[in-house]
Coordinates of C-alpha atoms and ligand atoms in Angstrom, one line a residue:
M133 CA -110.9 -15.9 -20.2
I134 CA -110.0 -19.1 -22.7
S135 CA -111.0 -22.2 -22.0
L136 CA -108.4 -25.3 -22.5
A137 CA -110.0 -26.1 -25.6
D138 CA -108.4 -22.8 -27.1
R139 CA -105.0 -23.5 -25.9
G140 CA -104.5 -24.7 -29.7
T141 CA -105.1 -21.2 -30.8
F142 CA -101.3 -20.0 -29.9
E143 CA -98.9 -19.7 -32.6
F144 CA -96.4 -20.7 -30.4
T145 CA -96.1 -21.8 -26.5
V146 CA -93.1 -20.6 -24.0
P147 CA -92.4 -22.1 -20.7
I148 CA -91.9 -18.5 -19.2
L149 CA -93.2 -15.3 -20.7
I150 CA -91.9 -11.5 -19.1
V151 CA -93.7 -8.6 -20.1
G152 CA -91.4 -5.7 -20.2
G153 CA -87.4 -4.8 -20.6
G154 CA -86.5 -2.5 -17.5
A155 CA -84.7 -3.7 -15.1
C156 CA -87.2 -6.2 -13.3
G157 CA -87.8 -8.0 -16.5
C158 CA -84.1 -8.3 -17.3
V159 CA -83.4 -9.4 -14.2
A160 CA -86.2 -12.0 -14.0
A161 CA -84.5 -12.7 -17.7
L162 CA -81.5 -13.7 -15.7
A163 CA -82.9 -15.7 -13.0
A164 CA -85.1 -17.4 -14.8
K165 CA -82.2 -18.8 -17.0
D166 CA -79.5 -19.1 -14.2
A167 CA -82.5 -21.7 -13.2
G168 CA -82.5 -23.6 -15.6
V169 CA -85.3 -22.4 -17.8
A170 CA -85.2 -20.0 -20.7
P171 CA -88.0 -17.1 -20.8
L172 CA -88.8 -15.1 -23.6
L173 CA -88.7 -11.6 -22.6
I174 CA -90.8 -8.8 -24.6
E175 CA -90.9 -5.0 -24.5
Q176 CA -93.3 -2.7 -26.2
D177 CA -91.0 -0.3 -27.4
A178 CA -88.4 -0.6 -29.8
R179 CA -85.3 0.7 -28.0
P180 CA -86.1 -0.5 -24.2
M181 CA -85.7 2.2 -21.5
G182 CA -88.6 2.2 -19.3
T183 CA -88.4 4.1 -16.1
T184 CA -85.1 2.4 -15.4
G185 CA -83.6 4.0 -17.9
M186 CA -84.6 7.4 -17.1
S187 CA -83.1 6.6 -13.3
Q188 CA -80.4 7.6 -11.5
G189 CA -79.5 4.1 -11.7
L190 CA -79.1 3.3 -7.8
F191 CA -80.4 0.6 -5.6
C192 CA -80.2 0.2 -2.3
A193 CA -79.2 -3.2 -1.1
A194 CA -78.2 -4.5 2.8
G195 CA -75.8 -7.3 3.6
T196 CA -73.4 -7.0 0.5
K197 CA -69.9 -8.2 -0.4
A198 CA -68.9 -4.4 -1.6
Q199 CA -70.4 -3.2 2.2
A200 CA -68.4 -5.9 3.5
A201 CA -65.2 -4.9 2.1
L202 CA -65.5 -1.1 3.1
G203 CA -66.3 -2.7 6.7
I204 CA -70.1 -1.2 6.6
D205 CA -72.6 -3.1 9.3
D206 CA -75.6 -3.9 7.6
D207 CA -78.2 -7.3 6.8
G208 CA -81.3 -8.2 6.0
E209 CA -82.2 -7.0 9.8
T210 CA -81.7 -3.9 9.6
L211 CA -83.3 -2.9 5.8
F212 CA -86.3 -4.7 7.7
A213 CA -86.7 -2.5 10.2
D214 CA -86.1 0.5 8.2
I215 CA -88.9 0.3 5.6
M216 CA -91.3 -0.2 8.7
A217 CA -89.7 2.8 10.7
K218 CA -90.2 4.7 7.3
T219 CA -93.5 3.5 6.6
R220 CA -95.0 3.9 9.8
G221 CA -95.3 -0.5 9.7
L222 CA -97.6 -0.3 6.9
A223 CA -95.5 -1.7 4.4
D224 CA -96.9 -5.6 3.6
P225 CA -93.9 -7.3 6.2
V226 CA -93.8 -10.6 4.0
V227 CA -92.8 -8.3 0.9
A228 CA -90.8 -6.0 3.5
R229 CA -88.7 -8.9 4.5
A230 CA -88.5 -10.2 1.3
I231 CA -86.8 -7.4 -0.4
A232 CA -84.4 -6.2 2.9
F233 CA -83.2 -10.3 2.8
G234 CA -83.0 -11.0 -1.0
S235 CA -81.9 -7.3 -1.8
G236 CA -78.4 -8.0 -0.7
P237 CA -77.9 -11.8 -1.9
T238 CA -79.4 -10.1 -5.7
A239 CA -76.7 -7.7 -5.5
D240 CA -73.9 -9.8 -5.0
W241 CA -75.6 -12.4 -7.9
L242 CA -75.5 -9.9 -10.7
I243 CA -71.9 -8.4 -10.0
E244 CA -70.4 -12.1 -9.3
T245 CA -72.1 -14.3 -11.9
H246 CA -73.2 -11.7 -14.8
G247 CA -70.6 -9.0 -14.1
L248 CA -72.5 -5.9 -13.4
P249 CA -70.0 -3.2 -12.4
W250 CA -71.9 -2.2 -9.6
T251 CA -70.0 -1.4 -6.5
L252 CA -71.0 0.7 -3.2
D253 CA -72.1 4.3 -3.4
T254 CA -70.1 5.9 -0.5
G255 CA -71.0 9.4 -1.9
F256 CA -74.5 8.9 -1.5
R257 CA -74.4 9.1 2.8
P258 CA -77.2 7.3 5.2
A259 CA -79.9 10.1 4.5
Y260 CA -83.7 9.8 4.9
G261 CA -84.4 6.4 6.3
H262 CA -82.0 4.4 5.8
S263 CA -79.4 4.1 8.3
R264 CA -76.8 2.6 6.8
F265 CA -74.3 3.3 3.7
R266 CA -76.4 1.1 1.1
V267 CA -77.0 2.9 -2.3
H268 CA -75.6 0.8 -4.7
G269 CA -74.9 2.1 -8.4
W270 CA -72.5 2.4 -11.1
Y271 CA -69.9 4.8 -10.4
G272 CA -70.7 7.8 -13.2
H273 CA -73.4 5.7 -14.8
E274 CA -76.6 6.3 -14.8
G275 CA -79.6 4.0 -15.7
A276 CA -79.7 5.1 -19.1
D277 CA -76.2 3.0 -19.3
M278 CA -77.8 -0.1 -17.3
V279 CA -80.6 -0.9 -19.8
P280 CA -78.2 -1.5 -22.3
L281 CA -76.0 -3.0 -20.1
L282 CA -78.6 -5.3 -18.7
H283 CA -79.7 -6.2 -22.8
Q284 CA -76.4 -6.7 -23.6
K285 CA -76.0 -9.7 -20.7
L286 CA -79.4 -11.0 -21.7
A287 CA -78.1 -11.6 -25.3
E288 CA -75.0 -12.9 -23.6
A289 CA -77.1 -15.1 -21.7
D290 CA -78.5 -16.1 -25.1
I291 CA -82.4 -15.1 -24.3
D292 CA -85.1 -13.8 -26.8
V293 CA -86.2 -10.6 -26.8
L294 CA -89.1 -9.3 -28.6
L295 CA -89.6 -5.6 -29.2
G296 CA -92.3 -4.1 -30.6
A297 CA -94.4 -6.4 -28.7
R298 CA -97.5 -4.5 -26.6
L299 CA -99.6 -6.5 -24.4
T300 CA -102.6 -6.4 -24.8
D301 CA -104.8 -9.4 -23.1
I302 CA -104.1 -12.1 -20.8
F303 CA -105.9 -15.5 -21.4
A304 CA -106.4 -17.0 -18.0
D305 CA -108.5 -20.1 -16.9
S306 CA -112.0 -19.3 -14.3
D307 CA -109.7 -19.8 -11.4
G308 CA -106.6 -17.6 -13.2
R309 CA -104.5 -19.9 -14.4
V310 CA -102.2 -18.0 -17.2
R311 CA -102.9 -19.9 -20.4
G312 CA -101.3 -17.4 -23.3
V313 CA -101.7 -13.5 -24.0
E314 CA -102.1 -11.4 -26.9
I315 CA -99.9 -8.9 -28.1
M316 CA -100.3 -6.3 -30.5
R317 CA -97.2 -5.3 -32.8
P318 CA -96.3 -1.7 -34.2
D319 CA -98.1 -2.1 -37.3
G320 CA -101.7 -2.8 -35.5
A321 CA -101.1 -6.3 -36.1
I322 CA -102.2 -9.1 -33.0
E323 CA -100.6 -12.5 -31.9
H324 CA -101.1 -14.7 -29.7
I325 CA -98.0 -16.3 -27.9
G326 CA -98.9 -19.3 -25.0
C327 CA -97.1 -19.4 -22.1
E328 CA -97.3 -21.6 -18.9
T329 CA -95.7 -19.1 -16.5
L330 CA -96.4 -15.0 -16.7
I331 CA -94.0 -12.6 -15.1
L332 CA -95.6 -9.0 -15.3
A333 CA -92.6 -6.6 -14.9
S334 CA -93.9 -3.7 -17.6
G335 CA -93.7 -1.2 -14.3
G336 CA -96.6 1.4 -12.7
F337 CA -98.9 3.5 -13.6
A338 CA -97.1 7.1 -13.5
A339 CA -98.1 8.1 -17.0
D340 CA -101.8 7.0 -16.9
A341 CA -103.5 10.5 -16.1
A342 CA -106.6 8.5 -15.2
M343 CA -105.1 6.3 -12.9
V344 CA -102.9 9.1 -11.0
A345 CA -106.1 11.1 -10.7
R346 CA -108.4 7.6 -9.2
F347 CA -105.8 6.6 -6.7
M348 CA -103.4 9.6 -5.9
P349 CA -105.6 12.6 -6.6
E350 CA -103.6 14.8 -4.8
M351 CA -101.0 14.7 -7.2
A352 CA -103.4 14.5 -10.6
Q353 CA -102.4 18.2 -11.7
A354 CA -99.0 17.5 -11.0
R355 CA -96.1 17.6 -13.3
Q356 CA -95.3 13.9 -14.4
N357 CA -91.8 13.0 -15.1
G358 CA -92.5 9.0 -15.1
H359 CA -91.7 7.3 -18.7
E360 CA -94.4 7.3 -21.0
G361 CA -94.9 3.4 -21.2
S362 CA -95.9 3.4 -17.5
R363 CA -99.7 2.8 -18.6
G364 CA -100.9 0.6 -15.5
T365 CA -100.6 -2.7 -18.1
A366 CA -100.0 -5.1 -14.6
V367 CA -102.4 -3.7 -12.9
R368 CA -105.0 -3.6 -14.7
L369 CA -104.5 -6.7 -16.6
G370 CA -102.7 -8.2 -13.5
A371 CA -106.4 -7.1 -11.9
A372 CA -108.5 -8.6 -15.1
V373 CA -107.2 -12.3 -14.0
G374 CA -108.4 -12.2 -10.3
G375 CA -105.1 -10.5 -8.4
A376 CA -105.7 -8.1 -6.0
L377 CA -104.5 -4.6 -6.0
A378 CA -102.5 -3.1 -3.0
D379 CA -100.9 0.0 -1.6
M380 CA -102.5 2.1 -4.8
G381 CA -101.6 5.1 -3.4
A382 CA -98.3 4.9 -3.1
Y383 CA -95.5 6.6 -5.4
Q384 CA -92.6 8.6 -5.2
G385 CA -92.3 12.4 -5.7
Y386 CA -89.4 14.1 -6.5
A387 CA -89.5 18.0 -5.1
M388 CA -86.9 18.9 -7.4
L389 CA -86.7 18.5 -10.9
T390 CA -85.3 21.5 -12.3
E391 CA -86.7 24.2 -15.0
P392 CA -86.6 24.0 -17.7
Q393 CA -84.1 21.4 -17.8
G394 CA -86.3 19.0 -16.7
I395 CA -83.0 17.0 -15.1
S396 CA -82.7 15.8 -11.2
V397 CA -80.8 17.5 -9.1
P398 CA -79.4 14.3 -7.1
P399 CA -80.4 14.3 -3.1
G400 CA -76.1 14.1 -2.9
V401 CA -76.9 18.1 -3.0
I402 CA -79.3 18.3 -0.3
V403 CA -77.4 15.8 1.7
E404 CA -74.2 17.2 1.4
G405 CA -75.9 20.2 2.5
G406 CA -78.3 22.0 0.3
L407 CA -81.0 23.9 1.0
I408 CA -84.6 24.8 -1.1
V409 CA -86.3 28.2 -0.6
N410 CA -89.1 29.8 -2.0
I411 CA -89.7 32.3 -4.3
D412 CA -89.4 34.6 -1.1
G413 CA -86.7 33.1 -0.2
Q414 CA -87.8 31.8 3.0
R415 CA -87.1 28.2 3.6
F416 CA -90.4 26.1 5.1
T417 CA -89.3 22.2 5.6
D418 CA -86.4 20.0 6.4
E419 CA -84.8 19.3 3.5
T420 CA -83.8 16.1 4.6
A421 CA -86.8 14.8 6.2
D422 CA -88.6 12.8 3.3
I423 CA -87.1 12.3 -0.2
A424 CA -90.2 11.6 -1.8
G425 CA -92.5 13.5 0.8
M426 CA -91.5 16.9 0.2
V427 CA -92.8 17.0 -3.2
H428 CA -95.2 18.3 -1.1
P429 CA -94.5 21.0 0.4
V430 CA -92.7 22.4 -2.5
M431 CA -95.7 22.3 -4.6
A432 CA -97.3 23.7 -2.1
Q433 CA -95.2 27.3 -1.9
P434 CA -96.6 30.4 -3.7
G435 CA -95.5 31.0 -7.3
G436 CA -95.4 27.3 -8.7
H437 CA -91.6 26.7 -8.2
C438 CA -88.9 27.0 -5.3
W439 CA -84.6 27.4 -5.6
V440 CA -82.3 24.6 -4.7
I441 CA -79.8 26.3 -2.6
F442 CA -75.7 24.9 -2.5
D443 CA -72.7 26.2 -3.4
A444 CA -69.2 24.9 -5.4
G445 CA -67.8 22.6 -3.0
I446 CA -71.3 19.9 -2.9
E447 CA -71.1 21.0 -6.8
A448 CA -68.1 19.2 -6.7
R449 CA -68.4 16.6 -4.2
N450 CA -71.4 15.7 -6.6
A451 CA -70.3 16.2 -10.0
Y452 CA -69.5 12.1 -10.0
V453 CA -73.3 12.0 -10.8
P454 CA -74.2 12.2 -14.0
D455 CA -77.1 14.2 -13.4
T456 CA -75.1 16.9 -12.0
R457 CA -72.9 16.7 -14.3
A458 CA -75.6 17.4 -17.2
L459 CA -76.8 20.0 -14.7
I460 CA -73.3 21.8 -15.2
D461 CA -72.4 21.0 -18.8
L462 CA -76.2 22.9 -19.4
R463 CA -74.8 26.0 -16.9
A464 CA -78.2 25.6 -15.5
A465 CA -77.3 26.8 -12.1
K466 CA -77.1 30.3 -11.3
C467 CA -73.6 30.9 -9.9
A468 CA -72.8 33.9 -7.7
D469 CA -70.1 35.3 -5.1
S470 CA -72.2 36.9 -1.9
I471 CA -75.7 35.8 -1.1
G472 CA -76.5 39.5 -2.2
D473 CA -75.8 38.6 -5.4
L474 CA -77.3 35.2 -6.1
A475 CA -80.6 36.9 -4.6
A476 CA -80.6 39.0 -7.4
L477 CA -80.2 36.3 -9.8
I478 CA -83.3 34.1 -8.7
D479 CA -85.0 37.5 -7.8
V480 CA -85.6 36.8 -4.1
D481 CA -85.4 39.1 -1.6
P482 CA -81.9 39.4 -0.1
A483 CA -82.3 39.8 3.5
T484 CA -84.7 36.7 3.8
L485 CA -82.8 34.6 1.6
G486 CA -79.5 35.8 3.6
A487 CA -81.2 35.4 7.2
A488 CA -82.4 31.8 6.0
L489 CA -78.9 30.5 6.1
A490 CA -77.4 32.7 8.6
E491 CA -80.1 30.8 10.7
A492 CA -78.6 27.1 9.1
H493 CA -75.3 28.2 9.8
A494 CA -75.4 29.6 13.4
A495 CA -77.4 25.9 14.0
R496 CA -74.6 23.7 12.6
R497 CA -72.3 25.4 14.9
E498 CA -74.5 25.4 17.8
G499 CA -75.1 22.0 17.4
R500 CA -78.6 22.3 17.5
V501 CA -81.4 21.4 14.9
D502 CA -82.6 24.7 13.0
A503 CA -85.7 26.2 12.5
Q504 CA -87.3 23.5 9.9
G505 CA -86.0 20.8 12.0
R506 CA -83.1 20.0 10.6
A507 CA -79.9 18.4 12.4
W508 CA -76.9 19.3 10.7
S509 CA -73.3 16.8 11.6
D510 CA -71.0 16.3 8.7
D511 CA -72.9 18.2 5.7
T512 CA -72.4 22.1 6.1
P513 CA -74.9 25.1 4.8
P514 CA -73.7 26.5 1.7
V515 CA -70.8 28.9 1.7
A516 CA -69.7 31.0 -1.0
P517 CA -69.2 30.9 -4.0
F518 CA -72.7 30.0 -4.2
R519 CA -75.5 27.9 -6.4
A520 CA -79.4 28.2 -7.0
L521 CA -81.6 26.2 -9.5
K522 CA -84.8 26.6 -10.3
V523 CA -86.9 23.4 -9.4
V524 CA -90.6 22.4 -9.9
G525 CA -92.0 19.4 -7.9
A526 CA -93.2 16.4 -10.1
I527 CA -94.9 12.5 -9.6
Y528 CA -91.7 9.8 -10.9
H529 CA -92.9 6.2 -10.4
T530 CA -95.7 4.6 -8.8
Q531 CA -95.3 2.2 -5.6
G532 CA -98.6 0.4 -5.5
G533 CA -99.5 -2.1 -7.9
L534 CA -100.2 -6.1 -7.9
Q535 CA -100.7 -7.8 -4.4
I536 CA -97.1 -10.5 -4.5
D537 CA -96.0 -13.1 -1.4
G538 CA -92.6 -13.2 -0.3
E539 CA -92.2 -15.2 -4.5
A540 CA -93.3 -12.7 -6.4
R541 CA -96.4 -14.4 -7.0
V542 CA -99.6 -12.9 -7.9
L543 CA -102.0 -12.9 -4.9
R544 CA -105.7 -13.2 -5.5
T545 CA -108.1 -11.0 -2.9
D546 CA -108.6 -14.3 -0.6
G547 CA -104.5 -14.4 -0.3
R548 CA -104.2 -17.1 -2.4
A549 CA -101.6 -17.1 -5.3
L550 CA -102.5 -17.3 -8.4
P551 CA -101.4 -20.4 -10.3
N552 CA -99.0 -18.9 -12.3
L553 CA -98.9 -15.7 -12.4
F554 CA -95.9 -13.2 -11.5
A555 CA -94.9 -9.8 -10.3
G556 CA -92.3 -7.3 -9.8
G557 CA -90.8 -3.5 -9.8
G558 CA -93.5 -1.3 -10.9
A559 CA -96.0 -3.7 -11.2
A560 CA -96.3 -5.1 -7.8
R561 CA -96.9 -3.5 -4.7
G562 CA -93.7 -2.3 -3.3
V563 CA -92.1 -1.3 0.0
S564 CA -93.3 2.1 0.4
G565 CA -96.5 1.9 2.6
P566 CA -99.8 3.2 1.6
S567 CA -99.3 6.7 0.5
Y568 CA -96.3 9.4 -0.4
W569 CA -94.4 9.4 2.8
G570 CA -93.0 5.9 2.3
Y571 CA -90.2 5.9 0.3
L572 CA -86.6 5.0 1.3
P573 CA -84.0 6.6 -1.5
A574 CA -82.9 3.8 -4.1
M575 CA -85.7 1.2 -3.5
G576 CA -87.4 1.7 -6.7
L577 CA -84.9 -0.5 -8.2
C578 CA -84.1 -2.5 -5.1
T579 CA -87.8 -3.4 -5.3
A580 CA -87.5 -4.3 -9.7
V581 CA -83.9 -6.2 -9.4
T582 CA -84.5 -8.1 -6.0
L583 CA -88.2 -8.9 -6.8
G584 CA -87.2 -9.7 -10.6
R585 CA -85.1 -12.0 -10.1
L586 CA -87.4 -13.8 -6.9
A587 CA -90.1 -14.3 -9.9
G588 CA -87.5 -15.4 -12.6
E589 CA -86.5 -17.8 -9.9
T590 CA -89.6 -19.0 -9.0
A591 CA -91.3 -19.0 -12.5
A592 CA -88.7 -21.6 -13.4
K593 CA -89.0 -23.8 -10.5
H594 CA -92.5 -23.9 -11.3
V595 CA -91.9 -24.4 -14.8
L596 CA -89.4 -27.4 -14.0
D597 CA -91.9 -29.1 -11.1
M598 CA -94.5 -29.0 -14.2
R599 CA -92.6 -30.9 -16.2
S600 CA -92.2 -33.5 -13.8
I601 CA -95.3 -34.3 -13.6
L602 CA -96.9 -33.3 -16.8
P603 CA -96.4 -34.0 -20.9
L604 CA -93.9 -31.2 -22.5
Q605 CA -95.9 -28.1 -23.3
S606 CA -93.7 -25.3 -24.3
E607 CA -91.3 -25.7 -27.0
V608 CA -88.4 -23.8 -25.8
V609 CA -86.7 -25.6 -22.1
V610 CA -83.1 -25.5 -21.6
A611 CA -81.8 -26.8 -19.0
T612 CA -78.2 -25.4 -17.8
Ligands
FAD984 C1 -86.0 10.6 -13.1 C2 -86.5 9.3 -12.4 C3 -85.1 8.6 -11.5 C4 -85.1 7.7 -10.4 N1 -84.1 7.2 -10.1 C5 -84.1 6.1 -9.6 C6 -83.0 5.8 -8.8 O1 -81.9 6.4 -8.9 N2 -83.4 4.5 -8.2 C7 -84.1 4.0 -8.1 O2 -84.4 2.7 -7.2 N3 -85.5 4.3 -8.8 C8 -85.3 5.2 -9.4 N4 -86.1 5.7 -9.8 C9 -87.5 4.7 -10.1 C10 -87.0 3.5 -10.7 O3 -86.5 3.9 -12.0 C11 -88.0 2.6 -10.6 O4 -88.9 2.1 -9.8 C12 -87.6 1.4 -11.6 O5 -86.9 1.6 -12.7 C13 -88.8 0.1 -12.6 O6 -87.9 -0.7 -12.9 P1 -89.3 -1.6 -13.6 O7 -88.2 -2.6 -14.2 O8 -89.9 -2.2 -12.8 O9 -90.1 -0.7 -14.8 P2 -89.8 -0.4 -16.1 O10 -88.2 0.4 -16.2 O11 -90.3 1.2 -16.2 O12 -89.7 -1.4 -16.9 C14 -90.8 -1.7 -17.4 C15 -91.0 -1.7 -19.2 O13 -92.2 -2.6 -19.3 C16 -92.6 -1.7 -20.8 N5 -94.0 -1.7 -21.0 C17 -94.7 -1.5 -20.4 N6 -96.1 -1.3 -20.8 C18 -95.8 -2.6 -21.4 C19 -97.0 -3.4 -22.5 N7 -98.1 -3.3 -22.2 N8 -95.9 -4.8 -22.9 C20 -94.8 -4.9 -23.2 N9 -93.8 -3.7 -22.7 C21 -94.5 -2.5 -21.5 C22 -91.7 -0.5 -20.7 O14 -91.9 0.5 -21.9 C23 -90.9 -0.4 -19.8 O15 -89.6 -0.4 -20.9 C24 -86.3 6.8 -10.4 C25 -87.5 7.3 -11.6 C26 -87.9 8.1 -12.4 C27 -88.5 8.5 -13.1

């Protein structure tokens, strides 16, 4: 903590400082600038990517113009109901409402005002808890394309970005009012920057082994497939200035990380009819029940890996997804024209594998749920020619973090908002409930962009409100 008298030690002061150059930070920066205040965004890496850069670039949003154009009947109330159903009523209702009602307008604003080429992904059917077609993305592109595009939009909006600048400390008064930050440069140099508001968009803590072991011990030994920069900066420093933490045991695990390629099998492979079997050739779960929670039944199987079984048709229908294309290009899948040949290729018992497929086909034909409780409808179990991909379970990203209100203000443990601290995306509590089973598909980026927008707008309003009662504090304010 520093006192007011120490403010003179800052090299310069900005109205809004945003930490993190992933989806949340970039969107917060655009929102702040659109609201009339030019922020400074800092990012620890020389080339920003973050978890956003590793993602498939898909985000859910309700009530968008892209949905309306295709006659999809969806709105904030429906998404809110889906979030609360998926989380067994345990998501924070205030944050859930902010996300459910804010996601559609956020998507429309980014598309219309900033020209982001996002549209509804009609290949991603309602599944895993979404009751509507509402997953949006950039057709044929992924997160690795999205991050450079967002940074291009920052440049077009004349927003200052400082790369190679790692947040190492926050300076605040005893009431939690942030006065500035300490950053470390790649050569170890320390700099102090003052700020009137601070937005923490520095992601979660999936790469911090000690935090994972503490908050989600069941994943302590799991494969880590998050971004190495997700080291819990926001949680640690935000809590140190008085921020409350919530849902710290929440995360997205993923059951279908290919071995050895380390590429995610897109969820569409399952949604279109794919199955998962263990090294004995047996199915053991309803593959459509839980996109994130499926990691646990997979990790519990003997031998440490499983096989995703699908077919050439499913592969073709998913070929627009960059991860599918990468797997095809690498010839990662085992390919066979018969179940017997496939079983030999993946070294499982052919009779067991054949029986698993036959039972799924029978259930679909007879219009009943199958032995694993999976209900078949438009999806069809695999038919020849077959494909198989070897997969392992992994932790991808965390969903707990700083407790926020519906405007992305960080709250104290007594529920009151800290004066000028905001958080979003992986840095903040999401809407996945307390554990691993509450994650809805494409919710990570949804919370990143929606809370990013809310944080940027609210921080800008805070600065402008303060300007009306206090003399100018910082050097860079742009009223557009
Ligand atoms: C393989 C994979 C696939 C995924 N696919 C999807 C998907 O398709 N849809 C979806 O909704 N979600 C997906 N997710 C989750 C999603 O990517 C995240 O929820 C989302 O990107 C979080 O965005 P963010 O801006 O909060 O964090 P990030 O994108 O991680 O950005 C945080 C940034 O802050 C920087 N940073 C961290 N600490 C500091 C510090 N101390 N100082 C300065 N900078 C710092 C980091 O370097 C990083 O650039 C996926 C995750 C993984 C791992």
